[in-house]
Amino acid sequence: MNVNDFKYIAQLLHDRSGLVLGEEKAYLLESRLNPVARKWEFKSLDEMITAMRAGGNEKLIVDVVEAMTTNESFFFRDQTPFKLFEDFVLPGLLESRASHRRIRIWSAACSSGQEPYTLAMLLKEHERELAGWNVEIIATDLSTEILKKAQDGIYSQFEVQRGLPITLLVKYFTQVGDKWKISDDLRKMVTYRVFNLLDGISALGKFDVVFCRNVLIYFDQATKSKVLSNIADIMAPDGVLYLGGAETVLGISDRLQLVEGQRGIYGLANATAKSNMVA
Ligand SMILES: C[S@@+](CC[C@H](N)C(=O)[O-])C[C@H]1O[C@@H](n2cnc3c(N)ncnc32)[C@H](O)[C@@H]1O
């Protein structure tokens, strides 16, 4: 691929998804875009890029952007965040939301669904305490294709072996051929929607808990800052935000700050009620 084509694709990805594609990642373009070129029956990548530059084919551009996203995810990813959810965040919410019995959770950039389904499993494990509560899990991603997989809730042996305790596998999945299908009960607990983190967020409403993990790492500082500020806008005053292990708000947003003693969990800066929720 020539330099101009590389620059064109890198700019397109940045504009459409926030992804920063450094030149050292040029090899990724070939490996991820060749299958798209074949699907669209172009003779080569060059021919596909020429067609994209000519404009008028939005579906092709969407396919290219989606093909360049990294969808790596697994159940109970990094474990600690979910342990903290169960041990601190959920008990705090049960107390602070007791009067209206409503909890809203957003899994932003949910990929193939392991993150929202992990939360659904944890909530299901606490269904007695949550009886009569209205708990919503909204899970969003840029990619329509990956959301389809999330909605289907069907995972390979390899995928269920990564992080999912065997007791929960047996309890919430059924084997279908060589795959595992999540129970309808859990599937119904999650509402999936296509949503680009670069877009205006307010239509999603306010959230008590936001998981935005392992996506900011792909963005530049300005995009990270904009996304974090948008998230701060839709967090309840005492709401919490989970970031990935390699992500931080430090030096990027002064609207959010680490919840004391809770690694990877952030609250709104100066949120007076925050300590009510996180013990
Ligand atoms: C590495 S996965 C993270 C999945 C999950 N949060 C986790 O931690 O396991 C990153 C996801 O971010 C999505 N993504 C990338 N750019 C996005 C954007 N601008 N808006 C929404 N989702 C985006 C990708 O489609 C991909 O599914």
mmCIF file of C-alpha atoms in Angstrom, residues 73-273:
data_model
loop_
_atom_site.group_PDB
_atom_site.id
_atom_site.type_symbol
_atom_site.label_atom_id
_atom_site.label_comp_id
_atom_site.label_asym_id
_atom_site.label_seq_id
_atom_site.Cartn_x
_atom_site.Cartn_y
_atom_site.Cartn_z
ATOM 1 C CA SER A 73 -12.805 -9.527 25.050
ATOM 2 C CA PHE A 74 -13.402 -12.194 27.640
ATOM 3 C CA PHE A 75 -15.629 -13.026 30.581
ATOM 4 C CA PHE A 76 -14.611 -11.553 33.971
ATOM 5 C CA ARG A 77 -11.780 -9.720 32.210
ATOM 6 C CA ASP A 78 -9.078 -8.868 34.779
ATOM 7 C CA GLN A 79 -11.335 -10.285 37.531
ATOM 8 C CA THR A 80 -10.728 -7.494 40.111
ATOM 9 C CA PRO A 81 -13.135 -4.992 38.486
ATOM 10 C CA PHE A 82 -15.951 -7.507 38.718
ATOM 11 C CA LYS A 83 -15.028 -8.524 42.245
ATOM 12 C CA LEU A 84 -15.168 -4.847 43.210
ATOM 13 C CA PHE A 85 -18.513 -4.558 41.463
ATOM 14 C CA GLU A 86 -19.902 -7.390 43.552
ATOM 15 C CA ASP A 87 -18.234 -6.474 46.852
ATOM 16 C CA PHE A 88 -18.450 -2.658 46.829
ATOM 17 C CA VAL A 89 -20.368 -1.089 43.967
ATOM 18 C CA LEU A 90 -23.478 -3.274 44.042
ATOM 19 C CA PRO A 91 -23.919 -3.166 47.851
ATOM 20 C CA GLY A 92 -23.486 0.618 47.658
ATOM 21 C CA LEU A 93 -26.150 0.868 44.959
ATOM 22 C CA LEU A 94 -28.548 -1.364 46.887
ATOM 23 C CA GLU A 95 -28.312 1.117 49.720
ATOM 24 C CA SER A 96 -28.234 4.423 47.859
ATOM 25 C CA ARG A 97 -30.942 3.487 45.310
ATOM 26 C CA ALA A 98 -33.248 1.773 47.810
ATOM 27 C CA SER A 99 -35.932 4.468 47.535
ATOM 28 C CA HIS A 100 -36.491 4.153 43.767
ATOM 29 C CA ARG A 101 -35.006 0.660 43.206
ATOM 30 C CA ARG A 102 -33.541 1.433 39.829
ATOM 31 C CA ILE A 103 -30.018 0.786 38.553
ATOM 32 C CA ARG A 104 -28.710 1.653 35.082
ATOM 33 C CA ILE A 105 -25.461 0.164 33.825
ATOM 34 C CA TRP A 106 -23.760 0.980 30.533
ATOM 35 C CA SER A 107 -21.224 -1.303 28.913
ATOM 36 C CA ALA A 108 -19.736 1.080 26.336
ATOM 37 C CA ALA A 109 -17.664 -0.663 23.631
ATOM 38 C CA CYS A 110 -19.042 -4.044 24.725
ATOM 39 C CA SER A 111 -17.603 -5.999 21.776
ATOM 40 C CA SER A 112 -18.921 -9.588 21.599
ATOM 41 C CA GLY A 113 -20.871 -9.322 24.862
ATOM 42 C CA GLN A 114 -18.627 -10.962 27.455
ATOM 43 C CA GLU A 115 -18.534 -7.785 29.580
ATOM 44 C CA PRO A 116 -22.316 -7.152 29.803
ATOM 45 C CA TYR A 117 -23.009 -10.875 30.247
ATOM 46 C CA THR A 118 -20.469 -11.014 33.093
ATOM 47 C CA LEU A 119 -22.425 -8.198 34.749
ATOM 48 C CA ALA A 120 -25.716 -9.965 34.020
ATOM 49 C CA MET A 121 -24.387 -13.146 35.682
ATOM 50 C CA LEU A 122 -23.263 -11.207 38.761
ATOM 51 C CA LEU A 123 -26.643 -9.495 39.030
ATOM 52 C CA LYS A 124 -28.440 -12.803 38.557
ATOM 53 C CA GLU A 125 -26.368 -14.250 41.402
ATOM 54 C CA HIS A 126 -27.857 -11.466 43.553
ATOM 55 C CA GLU A 127 -31.422 -11.759 42.285
ATOM 56 C CA ARG A 128 -32.909 -12.238 45.746
ATOM 57 C CA GLU A 129 -31.565 -8.868 46.926
ATOM 58 C CA LEU A 130 -32.614 -7.336 43.605
ATOM 59 C CA ALA A 131 -36.176 -8.694 43.610
ATOM 60 C CA GLY A 132 -38.526 -5.853 42.653
ATOM 61 C CA TRP A 133 -35.665 -3.736 41.279
ATOM 62 C CA ASN A 134 -35.501 -2.400 37.760
ATOM 63 C CA VAL A 135 -31.961 -3.097 36.561
ATOM 64 C CA GLU A 136 -30.981 -2.122 33.038
ATOM 65 C CA ILE A 137 -27.799 -3.131 31.252
ATOM 66 C CA ILE A 138 -27.331 -1.168 28.029
ATOM 67 C CA ALA A 139 -24.472 -2.498 25.931
ATOM 68 C CA THR A 140 -23.196 -0.562 22.931
ATOM 69 C CA ASP A 141 -20.503 -0.811 20.314
ATOM 70 C CA LEU A 142 -19.535 0.849 17.064
ATOM 71 C CA SER A 143 -19.630 -2.419 15.178
ATOM 72 C CA THR A 144 -22.952 -3.864 14.019
ATOM 73 C CA GLU A 145 -21.293 -7.162 13.216
ATOM 74 C CA ILE A 146 -19.796 -7.674 16.676
ATOM 75 C CA LEU A 147 -23.115 -6.665 18.282
ATOM 76 C CA LYS A 148 -24.819 -9.416 16.305
ATOM 77 C CA LYS A 149 -22.441 -11.933 17.881
ATOM 78 C CA ALA A 150 -23.107 -10.403 21.309
ATOM 79 C CA GLN A 151 -26.850 -10.640 20.791
ATOM 80 C CA ASP A 152 -26.616 -14.267 19.665
ATOM 81 C CA GLY A 153 -24.705 -15.071 22.872
ATOM 82 C CA ILE A 154 -22.952 -18.083 21.345
ATOM 83 C CA TYR A 155 -19.321 -18.688 22.287
ATOM 84 C CA SER A 156 -16.608 -21.180 21.386
ATOM 85 C CA GLN A 157 -14.980 -23.523 23.890
ATOM 86 C CA PHE A 158 -11.910 -21.259 23.814
ATOM 87 C CA GLU A 159 -14.004 -18.177 24.619
ATOM 88 C CA VAL A 160 -15.797 -19.739 27.586
ATOM 89 C CA GLN A 161 -12.527 -21.109 28.942
ATOM 90 C CA ARG A 162 -11.105 -17.599 29.213
ATOM 91 C CA GLY A 163 -12.116 -16.349 32.645
ATOM 92 C CA LEU A 164 -15.537 -17.908 33.106
ATOM 93 C CA PRO A 165 -15.768 -20.088 36.255
ATOM 94 C CA ILE A 166 -16.967 -23.580 35.403
ATOM 95 C CA THR A 167 -19.845 -23.289 37.901
ATOM 96 C CA LEU A 168 -21.229 -20.289 36.002
ATOM 97 C CA LEU A 169 -20.664 -21.983 32.637
ATOM 98 C CA VAL A 170 -22.745 -24.956 33.729
ATOM 99 C CA LYS A 171 -25.386 -22.724 35.312
ATOM 100 C CA TYR A 172 -25.912 -20.163 32.558
ATOM 101 C CA PHE A 173 -24.898 -21.830 29.266
ATOM 102 C CA THR A 174 -26.063 -24.820 27.269
ATOM 103 C CA GLN A 175 -23.853 -26.727 24.884
ATOM 104 C CA VAL A 176 -24.962 -26.556 21.259
ATOM 105 C CA GLY A 177 -22.670 -28.710 19.123
ATOM 106 C CA ASP A 178 -19.158 -27.511 19.863
ATOM 107 C CA LYS A 179 -20.381 -24.082 21.072
ATOM 108 C CA TRP A 180 -21.935 -22.695 24.246
ATOM 109 C CA LYS A 181 -25.133 -20.623 24.215
ATOM 110 C CA ILE A 182 -25.945 -18.221 27.012
ATOM 111 C CA SER A 183 -29.360 -18.659 28.672
ATOM 112 C CA ASP A 184 -32.275 -16.583 27.405
ATOM 113 C CA ASP A 185 -32.738 -15.198 30.916
ATOM 114 C CA LEU A 186 -29.314 -13.568 30.779
ATOM 115 C CA ARG A 187 -29.662 -12.527 27.146
ATOM 116 C CA LYS A 188 -32.867 -10.679 27.972
ATOM 117 C CA MET A 189 -31.122 -8.737 30.735
ATOM 118 C CA VAL A 190 -28.958 -6.898 28.187
ATOM 119 C CA THR A 191 -30.169 -4.355 25.623
ATOM 120 C CA TYR A 192 -27.793 -3.904 22.699
ATOM 121 C CA ARG A 193 -27.494 -0.758 20.612
ATOM 122 C CA VAL A 194 -25.091 0.514 17.985
ATOM 123 C CA PHE A 195 -23.363 3.572 19.405
ATOM 124 C CA ASN A 196 -20.216 5.436 18.431
ATOM 125 C CA LEU A 197 -18.373 6.904 21.427
ATOM 126 C CA LEU A 198 -17.467 9.921 19.302
ATOM 127 C CA ASP A 199 -21.153 10.844 19.034
ATOM 128 C CA GLY A 200 -23.356 12.851 21.422
ATOM 129 C CA ILE A 201 -24.241 10.692 24.374
ATOM 130 C CA SER A 202 -27.140 12.419 26.146
ATOM 131 C CA ALA A 203 -29.848 10.363 24.399
ATOM 132 C CA LEU A 204 -28.721 7.337 26.404
ATOM 133 C CA GLY A 205 -29.842 8.898 29.707
ATOM 134 C CA LYS A 206 -28.029 8.877 33.068
ATOM 135 C CA PHE A 207 -26.083 5.876 34.333
ATOM 136 C CA ASP A 208 -25.089 4.666 37.786
ATOM 137 C CA VAL A 209 -22.255 2.510 36.470
ATOM 138 C CA VAL A 210 -20.302 2.809 33.230
ATOM 139 C CA PHE A 211 -17.872 0.209 31.950
ATOM 140 C CA CYS A 212 -15.706 1.738 29.234
ATOM 141 C CA ARG A 213 -12.826 -0.700 29.222
ATOM 142 C CA ASN A 214 -10.059 -1.343 26.754
ATOM 143 C CA VAL A 215 -11.157 1.079 24.079
ATOM 144 C CA LEU A 216 -9.606 4.423 25.112
ATOM 145 C CA ILE A 217 -6.169 2.843 24.576
ATOM 146 C CA TYR A 218 -6.801 3.063 20.828
ATOM 147 C CA PHE A 219 -7.557 6.819 20.904
ATOM 148 C CA ASP A 220 -5.351 9.921 20.964
ATOM 149 C CA GLN A 221 -5.385 12.309 23.941
ATOM 150 C CA ALA A 222 -7.923 14.711 22.433
ATOM 151 C CA THR A 223 -10.378 11.897 21.667
ATOM 152 C CA LYS A 224 -9.868 10.286 25.101
ATOM 153 C CA SER A 225 -10.540 13.637 26.718
ATOM 154 C CA LYS A 226 -13.724 14.226 24.690
ATOM 155 C CA VAL A 227 -15.060 10.718 25.364
ATOM 156 C CA LEU A 228 -14.320 10.962 29.110
ATOM 157 C CA SER A 229 -16.020 14.345 29.277
ATOM 158 C CA ASN A 230 -19.088 12.939 27.471
ATOM 159 C CA ILE A 231 -19.183 10.029 29.908
ATOM 160 C CA ALA A 232 -18.899 12.386 32.885
ATOM 161 C CA ASP A 233 -21.978 14.181 31.520
ATOM 162 C CA ILE A 234 -24.151 11.084 31.705
ATOM 163 C CA MET A 235 -22.930 9.714 35.043
ATOM 164 C CA ALA A 236 -25.166 10.015 38.090
ATOM 165 C CA PRO A 237 -23.552 12.389 40.638
ATOM 166 C CA ASP A 238 -22.383 9.388 42.657
ATOM 167 C CA GLY A 239 -21.952 7.104 39.632
ATOM 168 C CA VAL A 240 -18.799 5.151 38.861
ATOM 169 C CA LEU A 241 -16.756 4.573 35.741
ATOM 170 C CA TYR A 242 -14.624 1.530 35.107
ATOM 171 C CA LEU A 243 -11.641 1.843 32.773
ATOM 172 C CA GLY A 244 -9.299 -0.877 31.527
ATOM 173 C CA GLY A 245 -6.094 -1.805 33.351
ATOM 174 C CA ALA A 246 -3.941 0.232 30.949
ATOM 175 C CA GLU A 247 -6.254 3.259 30.955
ATOM 176 C CA THR A 248 -6.456 6.271 33.240
ATOM 177 C CA VAL A 249 -8.051 9.698 33.512
ATOM 178 C CA LEU A 250 -4.809 11.190 34.857
ATOM 179 C CA GLY A 251 -3.688 14.126 32.747
ATOM 180 C CA ILE A 252 -6.685 13.607 30.439
ATOM 181 C CA SER A 253 -9.782 14.650 32.372
ATOM 182 C CA ASP A 254 -10.101 16.652 35.555
ATOM 183 C CA ARG A 255 -13.822 15.892 35.730
ATOM 184 C CA LEU A 256 -13.111 12.369 36.969
ATOM 185 C CA GLN A 257 -10.975 11.010 39.753
ATOM 186 C CA LEU A 258 -9.957 7.652 41.129
ATOM 187 C CA VAL A 259 -12.271 6.354 43.831
ATOM 188 C CA GLU A 260 -9.998 6.053 46.832
ATOM 189 C CA GLY A 261 -8.705 2.573 47.366
ATOM 190 C CA GLN A 262 -10.531 1.136 44.314
ATOM 191 C CA ARG A 263 -8.178 0.436 41.422
ATOM 192 C CA GLY A 264 -9.628 1.178 38.002
ATOM 193 C CA ILE A 265 -12.842 2.791 39.317
ATOM 194 C CA TYR A 266 -13.461 6.494 38.831
ATOM 195 C CA GLY A 267 -16.088 8.860 40.172
ATOM 196 C CA LEU A 268 -16.957 12.434 39.320
ATOM 197 C CA ALA A 269 -14.499 14.891 40.807
ATOM 198 C CA ASN A 270 -16.043 16.672 43.789
ATOM 199 C CA ALA A 271 -18.987 14.280 43.864
ATOM 200 C CA THR A 272 -20.288 14.665 47.366
ATOM 201 C CA ALA A 273 -22.457 11.574 47.364
#
